[in-house]
Coordinates of C-alpha atoms in Angstrom, one line a residue:
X22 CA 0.0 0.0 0.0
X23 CA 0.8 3.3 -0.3
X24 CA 3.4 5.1 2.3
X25 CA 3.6 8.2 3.7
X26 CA 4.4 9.8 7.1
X27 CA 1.0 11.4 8.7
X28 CA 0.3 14.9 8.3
X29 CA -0.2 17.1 11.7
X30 CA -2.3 19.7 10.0
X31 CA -3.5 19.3 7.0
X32 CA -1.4 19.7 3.4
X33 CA -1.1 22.7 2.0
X34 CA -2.5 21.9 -1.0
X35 CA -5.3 20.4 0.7
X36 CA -8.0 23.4 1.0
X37 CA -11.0 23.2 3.6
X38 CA -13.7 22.8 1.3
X39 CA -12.5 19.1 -0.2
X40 CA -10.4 20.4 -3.5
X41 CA -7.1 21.2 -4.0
X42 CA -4.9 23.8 -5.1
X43 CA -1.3 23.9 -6.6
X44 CA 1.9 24.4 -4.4
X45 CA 3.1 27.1 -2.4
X46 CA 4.9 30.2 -5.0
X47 CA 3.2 28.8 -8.4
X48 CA 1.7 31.0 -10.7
X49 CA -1.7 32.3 -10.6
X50 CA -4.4 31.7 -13.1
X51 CA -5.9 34.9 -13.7
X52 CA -8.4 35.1 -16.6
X53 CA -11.3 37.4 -18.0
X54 CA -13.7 36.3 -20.6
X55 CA -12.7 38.2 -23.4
X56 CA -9.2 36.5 -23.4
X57 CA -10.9 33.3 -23.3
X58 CA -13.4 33.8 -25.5
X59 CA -10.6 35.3 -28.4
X60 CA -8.5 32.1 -27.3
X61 CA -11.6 29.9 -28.5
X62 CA -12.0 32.1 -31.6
X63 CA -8.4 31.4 -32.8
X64 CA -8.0 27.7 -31.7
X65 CA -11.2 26.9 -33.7
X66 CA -9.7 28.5 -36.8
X67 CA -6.4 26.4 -36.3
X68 CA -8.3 23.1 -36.1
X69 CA -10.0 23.9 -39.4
X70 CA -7.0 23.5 -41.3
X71 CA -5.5 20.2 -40.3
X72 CA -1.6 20.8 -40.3
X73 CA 0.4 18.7 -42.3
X74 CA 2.9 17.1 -40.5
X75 CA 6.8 16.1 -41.6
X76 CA 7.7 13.1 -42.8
X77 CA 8.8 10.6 -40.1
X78 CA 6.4 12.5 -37.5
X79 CA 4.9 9.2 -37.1
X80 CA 6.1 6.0 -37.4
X81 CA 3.8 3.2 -39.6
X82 CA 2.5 0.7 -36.6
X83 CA 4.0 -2.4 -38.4
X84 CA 7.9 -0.4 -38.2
X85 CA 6.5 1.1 -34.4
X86 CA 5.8 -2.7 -33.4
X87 CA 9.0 -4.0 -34.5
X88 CA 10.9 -1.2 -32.8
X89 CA 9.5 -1.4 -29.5
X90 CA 9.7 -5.5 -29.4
X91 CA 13.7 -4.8 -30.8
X92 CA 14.2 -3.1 -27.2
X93 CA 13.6 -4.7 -23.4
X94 CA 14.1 -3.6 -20.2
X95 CA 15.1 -0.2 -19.9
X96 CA 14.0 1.7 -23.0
X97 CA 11.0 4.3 -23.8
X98 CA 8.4 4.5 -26.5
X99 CA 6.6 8.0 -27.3
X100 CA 3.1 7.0 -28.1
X101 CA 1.8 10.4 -29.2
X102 CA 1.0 13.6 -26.2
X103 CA 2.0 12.4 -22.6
X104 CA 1.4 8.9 -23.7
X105 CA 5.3 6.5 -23.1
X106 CA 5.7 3.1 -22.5
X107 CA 8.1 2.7 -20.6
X108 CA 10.2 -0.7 -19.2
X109 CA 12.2 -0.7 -16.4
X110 CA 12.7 -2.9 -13.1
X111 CA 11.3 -5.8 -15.3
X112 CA 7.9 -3.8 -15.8
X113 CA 6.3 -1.7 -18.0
X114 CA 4.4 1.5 -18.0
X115 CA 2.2 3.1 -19.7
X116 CA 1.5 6.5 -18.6
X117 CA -1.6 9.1 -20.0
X118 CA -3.1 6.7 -23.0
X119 CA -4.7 9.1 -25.6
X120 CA -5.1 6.7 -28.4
X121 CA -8.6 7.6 -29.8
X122 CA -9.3 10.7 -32.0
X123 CA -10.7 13.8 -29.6
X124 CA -9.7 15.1 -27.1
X125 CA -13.0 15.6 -25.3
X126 CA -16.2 14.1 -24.1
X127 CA -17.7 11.8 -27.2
X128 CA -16.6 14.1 -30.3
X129 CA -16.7 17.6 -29.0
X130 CA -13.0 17.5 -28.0
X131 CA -10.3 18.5 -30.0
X132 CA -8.8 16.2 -33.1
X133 CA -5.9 14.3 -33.4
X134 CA -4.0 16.1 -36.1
X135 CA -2.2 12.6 -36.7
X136 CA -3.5 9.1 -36.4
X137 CA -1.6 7.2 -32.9
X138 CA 1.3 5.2 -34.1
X139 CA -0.1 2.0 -32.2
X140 CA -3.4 1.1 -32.2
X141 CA -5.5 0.4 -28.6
X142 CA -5.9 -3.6 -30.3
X143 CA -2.2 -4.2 -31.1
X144 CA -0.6 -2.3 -27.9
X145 CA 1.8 -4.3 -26.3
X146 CA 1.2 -5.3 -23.0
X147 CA 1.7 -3.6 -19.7
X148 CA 1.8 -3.9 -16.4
X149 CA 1.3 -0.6 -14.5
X150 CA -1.0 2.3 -16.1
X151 CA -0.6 6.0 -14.8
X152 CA -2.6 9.1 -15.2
X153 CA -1.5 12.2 -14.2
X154 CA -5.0 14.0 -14.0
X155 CA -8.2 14.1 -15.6
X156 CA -8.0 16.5 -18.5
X157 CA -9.5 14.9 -21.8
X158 CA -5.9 14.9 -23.4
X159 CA -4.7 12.8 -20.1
X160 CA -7.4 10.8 -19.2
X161 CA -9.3 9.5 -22.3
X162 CA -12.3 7.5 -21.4
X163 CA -12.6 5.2 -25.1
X164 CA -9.2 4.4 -24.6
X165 CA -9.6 3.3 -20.8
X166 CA -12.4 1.9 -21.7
X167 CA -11.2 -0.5 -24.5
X168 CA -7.7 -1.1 -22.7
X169 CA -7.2 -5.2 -22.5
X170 CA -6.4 -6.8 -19.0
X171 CA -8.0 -4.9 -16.5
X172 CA -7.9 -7.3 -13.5
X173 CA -4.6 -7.5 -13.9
X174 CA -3.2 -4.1 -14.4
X175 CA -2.3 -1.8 -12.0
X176 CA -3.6 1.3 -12.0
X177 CA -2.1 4.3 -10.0
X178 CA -3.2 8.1 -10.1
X179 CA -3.8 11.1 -7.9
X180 CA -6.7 11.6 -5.1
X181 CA -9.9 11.3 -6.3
X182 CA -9.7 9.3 -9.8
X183 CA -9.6 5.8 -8.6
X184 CA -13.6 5.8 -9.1
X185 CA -13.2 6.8 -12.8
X186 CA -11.4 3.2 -13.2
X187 CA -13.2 1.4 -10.9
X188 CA -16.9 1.9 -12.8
X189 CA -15.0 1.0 -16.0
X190 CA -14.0 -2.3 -14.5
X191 CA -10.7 -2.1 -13.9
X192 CA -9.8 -3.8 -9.8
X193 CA -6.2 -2.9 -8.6
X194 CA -6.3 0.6 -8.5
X195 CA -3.9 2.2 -6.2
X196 CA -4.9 6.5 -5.3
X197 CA -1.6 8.9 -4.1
X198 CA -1.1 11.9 -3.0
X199 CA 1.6 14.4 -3.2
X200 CA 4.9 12.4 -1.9
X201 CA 3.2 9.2 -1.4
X202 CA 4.6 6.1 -2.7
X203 CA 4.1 2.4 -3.4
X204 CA 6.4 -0.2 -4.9
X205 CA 5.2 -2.3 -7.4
X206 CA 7.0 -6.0 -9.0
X207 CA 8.3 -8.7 -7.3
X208 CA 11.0 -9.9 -9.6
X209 CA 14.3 -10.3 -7.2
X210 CA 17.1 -9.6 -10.6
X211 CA 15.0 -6.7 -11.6
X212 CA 13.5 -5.2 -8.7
X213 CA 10.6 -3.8 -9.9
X214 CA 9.8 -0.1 -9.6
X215 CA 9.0 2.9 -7.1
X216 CA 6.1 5.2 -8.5
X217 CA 6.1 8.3 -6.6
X218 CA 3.0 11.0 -6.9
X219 CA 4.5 14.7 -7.2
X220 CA 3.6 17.7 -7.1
X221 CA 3.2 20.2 -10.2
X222 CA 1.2 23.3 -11.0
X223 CA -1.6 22.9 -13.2
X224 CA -6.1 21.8 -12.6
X225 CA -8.4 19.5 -12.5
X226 CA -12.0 19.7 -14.5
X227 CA -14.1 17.1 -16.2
X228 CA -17.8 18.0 -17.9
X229 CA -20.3 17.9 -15.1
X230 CA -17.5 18.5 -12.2
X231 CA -16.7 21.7 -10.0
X232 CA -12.6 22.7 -10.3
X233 CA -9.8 20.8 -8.7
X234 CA -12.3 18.3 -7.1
X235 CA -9.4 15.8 -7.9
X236 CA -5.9 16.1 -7.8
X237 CA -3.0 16.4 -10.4
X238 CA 0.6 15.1 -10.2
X239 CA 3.6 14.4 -12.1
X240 CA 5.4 11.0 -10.8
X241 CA 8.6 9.5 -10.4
X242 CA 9.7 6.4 -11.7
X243 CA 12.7 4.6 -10.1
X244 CA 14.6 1.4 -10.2
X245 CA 17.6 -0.3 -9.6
X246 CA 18.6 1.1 -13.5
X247 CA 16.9 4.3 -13.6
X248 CA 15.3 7.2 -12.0
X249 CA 12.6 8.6 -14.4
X250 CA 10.6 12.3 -14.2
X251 CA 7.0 12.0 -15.5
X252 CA 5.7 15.5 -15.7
X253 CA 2.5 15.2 -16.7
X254 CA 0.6 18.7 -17.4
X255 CA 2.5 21.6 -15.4
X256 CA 3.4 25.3 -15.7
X257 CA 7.2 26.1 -14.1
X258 CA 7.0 26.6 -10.5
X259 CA 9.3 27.2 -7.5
X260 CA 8.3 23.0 -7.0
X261 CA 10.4 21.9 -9.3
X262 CA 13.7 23.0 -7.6
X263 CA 12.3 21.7 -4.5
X264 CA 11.6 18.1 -6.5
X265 CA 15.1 18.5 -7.4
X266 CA 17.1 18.9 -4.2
X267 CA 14.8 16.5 -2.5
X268 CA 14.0 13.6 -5.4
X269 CA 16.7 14.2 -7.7
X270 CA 18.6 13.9 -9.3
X271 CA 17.1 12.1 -12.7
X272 CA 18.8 10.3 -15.5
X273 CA 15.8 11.4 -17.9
X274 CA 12.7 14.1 -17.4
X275 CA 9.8 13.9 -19.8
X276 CA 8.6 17.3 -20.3
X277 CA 5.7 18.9 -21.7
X278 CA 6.7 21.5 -24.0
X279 CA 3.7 22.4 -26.2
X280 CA 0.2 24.2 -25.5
X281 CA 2.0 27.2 -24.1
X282 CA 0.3 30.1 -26.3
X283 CA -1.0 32.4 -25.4
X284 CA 0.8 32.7 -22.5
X285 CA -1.5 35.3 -20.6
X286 CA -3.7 31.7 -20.7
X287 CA -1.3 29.1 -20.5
X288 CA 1.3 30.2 -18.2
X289 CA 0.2 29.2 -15.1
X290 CA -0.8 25.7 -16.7
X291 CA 2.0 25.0 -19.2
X292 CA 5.4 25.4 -19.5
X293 CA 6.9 27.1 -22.5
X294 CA 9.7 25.2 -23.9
X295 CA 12.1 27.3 -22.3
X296 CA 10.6 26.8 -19.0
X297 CA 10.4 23.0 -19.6
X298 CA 14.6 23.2 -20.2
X299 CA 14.4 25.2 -16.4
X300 CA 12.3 22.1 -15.2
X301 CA 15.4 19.6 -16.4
X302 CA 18.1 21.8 -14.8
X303 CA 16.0 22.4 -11.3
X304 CA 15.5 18.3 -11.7
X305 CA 18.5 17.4 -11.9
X306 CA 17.7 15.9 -15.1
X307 CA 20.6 14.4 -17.5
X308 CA 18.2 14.1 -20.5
X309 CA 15.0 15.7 -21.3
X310 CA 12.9 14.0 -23.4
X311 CA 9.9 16.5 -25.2
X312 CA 6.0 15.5 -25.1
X313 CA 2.8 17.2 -25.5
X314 CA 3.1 18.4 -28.9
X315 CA 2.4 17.7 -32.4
X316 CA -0.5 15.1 -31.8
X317 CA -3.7 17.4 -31.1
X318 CA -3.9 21.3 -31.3
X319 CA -4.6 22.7 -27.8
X320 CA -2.6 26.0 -27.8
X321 CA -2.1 28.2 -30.5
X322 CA 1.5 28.4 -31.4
X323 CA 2.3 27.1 -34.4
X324 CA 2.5 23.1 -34.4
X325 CA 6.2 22.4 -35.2
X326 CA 7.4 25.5 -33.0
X327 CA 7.5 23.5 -30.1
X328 CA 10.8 21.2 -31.0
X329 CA 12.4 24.0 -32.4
X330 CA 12.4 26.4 -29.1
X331 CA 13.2 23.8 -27.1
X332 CA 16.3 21.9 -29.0
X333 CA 17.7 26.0 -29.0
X334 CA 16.8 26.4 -25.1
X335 CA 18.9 23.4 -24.3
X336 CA 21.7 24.0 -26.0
X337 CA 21.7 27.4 -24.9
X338 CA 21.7 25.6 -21.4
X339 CA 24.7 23.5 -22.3
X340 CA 23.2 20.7 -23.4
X341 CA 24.0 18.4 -25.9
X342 CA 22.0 16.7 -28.8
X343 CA 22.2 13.4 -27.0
X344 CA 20.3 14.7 -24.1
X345 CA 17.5 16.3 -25.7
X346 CA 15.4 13.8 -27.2
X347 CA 12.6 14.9 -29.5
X348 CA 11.1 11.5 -30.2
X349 CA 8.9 10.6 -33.9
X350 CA 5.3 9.5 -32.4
X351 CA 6.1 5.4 -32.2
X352 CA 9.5 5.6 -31.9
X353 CA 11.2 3.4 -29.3
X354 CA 14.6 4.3 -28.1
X355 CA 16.7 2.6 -25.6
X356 CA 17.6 4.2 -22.2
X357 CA 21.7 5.0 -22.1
X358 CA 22.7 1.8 -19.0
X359 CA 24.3 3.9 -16.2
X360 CA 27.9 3.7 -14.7
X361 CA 26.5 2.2 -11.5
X362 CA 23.0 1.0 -10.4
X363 CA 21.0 3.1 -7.9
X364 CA 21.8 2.2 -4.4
X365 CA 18.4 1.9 -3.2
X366 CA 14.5 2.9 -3.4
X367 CA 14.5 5.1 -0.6

């Protein structure tokens, strides 16, 4: 079961009325309705005109396939958005599934401006699921719905989602909260895998629900091999140089770096790719690996600006190609091994 000391008062990002709010010095999301309503104006332009996409953007699902079963333990495969598998400690994750076309209840949501590299019927298995929060783009219901093996996954998100899998039939289903832990595999070589729920700045809403009735995180992953940064959705906050003397550091930190425009909306949600480079560094982090961008149109910059801004932010931060990985949708890559193992899980 989960782990955690118990709290004397009550968690600061645990307000009195039952929702939550984001951590202490993050940015404020201040909005009128003329901003937002301009904001809808433009984004419904933009999805008009389906953007056409490079070559290579996505990999064909037979080439995906054979890529990702080329690879074992330790390696990563960008599924599209915030969606990775990723294997390590002899299991594998599979973290924010967004495999269908909107982003949204039924088709009101957003479209996919590309097809998913791997289709929900041939995914390969897995044996942990994650969700950081409950956004559309994060937590799709036709793809949790049609997901195979639900007895036997386990499923692990933040406060207040575990009903959302529950209904749908899935049975291990394991709720955290900011800094609370559980460790997950039995296999003595490999020695499974720490999930830990963080905190990051960004909110909650589903159709039908108040705000922040649940609660958001980003997650660490950690084995014997590696020590893995999930961000989920998050603006830059003073909580990532706090994750990073206290967690860090990381050998890789998957950072969203799209859906940043305009900022007068989006900063105190997303991080522009220049922010997600100041994520990495407050991490600890000795590759980033870019998500959230170039599968459905949520901000308004333009859809290939995102790689570009944030290859030139980390080099301007010293760091080389090798650690900045922006991954084709369906690519699998393997995780560099590490000099030494991690001494422990603590």
């Amino acid at each position: 079961m989960p782990i955690q000391a118990e709290f004397k008062v009550r968690p600061a990002h645990h307000q009195a009325d039952g929702t939550f709010r984001n951590p202490p010095g993050s940015p404020e999301r201040v909005l009128n309705p003329r901003q937002l309503w301009d904001f809808w104006l433009r984004t419904a332009r933009q999805r008009r005109d389906k953007p056409i996409m490079p070559a290579g953007h996505v990999i064909p699902e037979a080439e995906a396939l054979v890529q990702y079963h080329r690879h074992g333990d330790d390696s990563i495969a960008w599924l599209g958005h915030a969606s990775f598998l990723i294997r390590s400690g002899g299991l594998t994750i599979l973290t924010d599934p967004f495999l269908s076309r909107h982003a949204g209840p039924g088709a009101l949501g957003p479209r996919r401006i590309v097809d998913a590299a791997i289709s929900i019927a041939h995914l390969p298995p897995f044996d942990i699921l994650v969700v950081s929060h409950n956004h559309y783009d994060h937590l799709d219901d036709t793809t949790i719905r049609k997901l195979p093996n639900k007895s036997g996954v386990t499923v692990v998100v933040p406060l207040g989602l575990g009903e959302f899998f529950r209904v749908r039939g899935y049975s291990k289903i394991v709720e955290l909260d900011w800094y609370q832990y559980i460790h997950l595999g039995t296999d003595e070589k490999a020695g499974g895998v720490r999930l830990t729920a963080l905190p990051v700045v960004h909110w909650s809403r589903r159709l039908g629900q108040d705000h922040n009735t649940t609660l958001w995180a980003g997650f660490s992953f950690k084995s014997k091999t590696r020590h893995i940064f999930f961000g989920g959705d998050s603006a830059y906050g003073a909580v990532f140089d706090e994750i990073g003397a206290r967690f860090g550091p990381f050998d890789e930190a998957l950072l969203g770096i799209g859906t940043y425009a305009p900022r007068k909306i989006m900063r105190a949600v997303h991080a522009s790719p220049e922010e997600a480079v100041r994520m990495g560094l407050d991490l600890g982090a000795q590759r980033l690996i870019a998500m959230h961008w170039g599968t459905v149109m949520l901000g308004t910059e333009p859809p290939l600006e995102p790689p570009e801004r944030f290859l030139a932010a980390g080099a301007a931060h010293g760091f080389d190609e090798d650690r900045l990985w922006v991954m084709s949708i369906g690519e699998t890559r393997p995780l560099p091994p590490r000099a030494k193992l991690w001494p422990s899980n603590n």
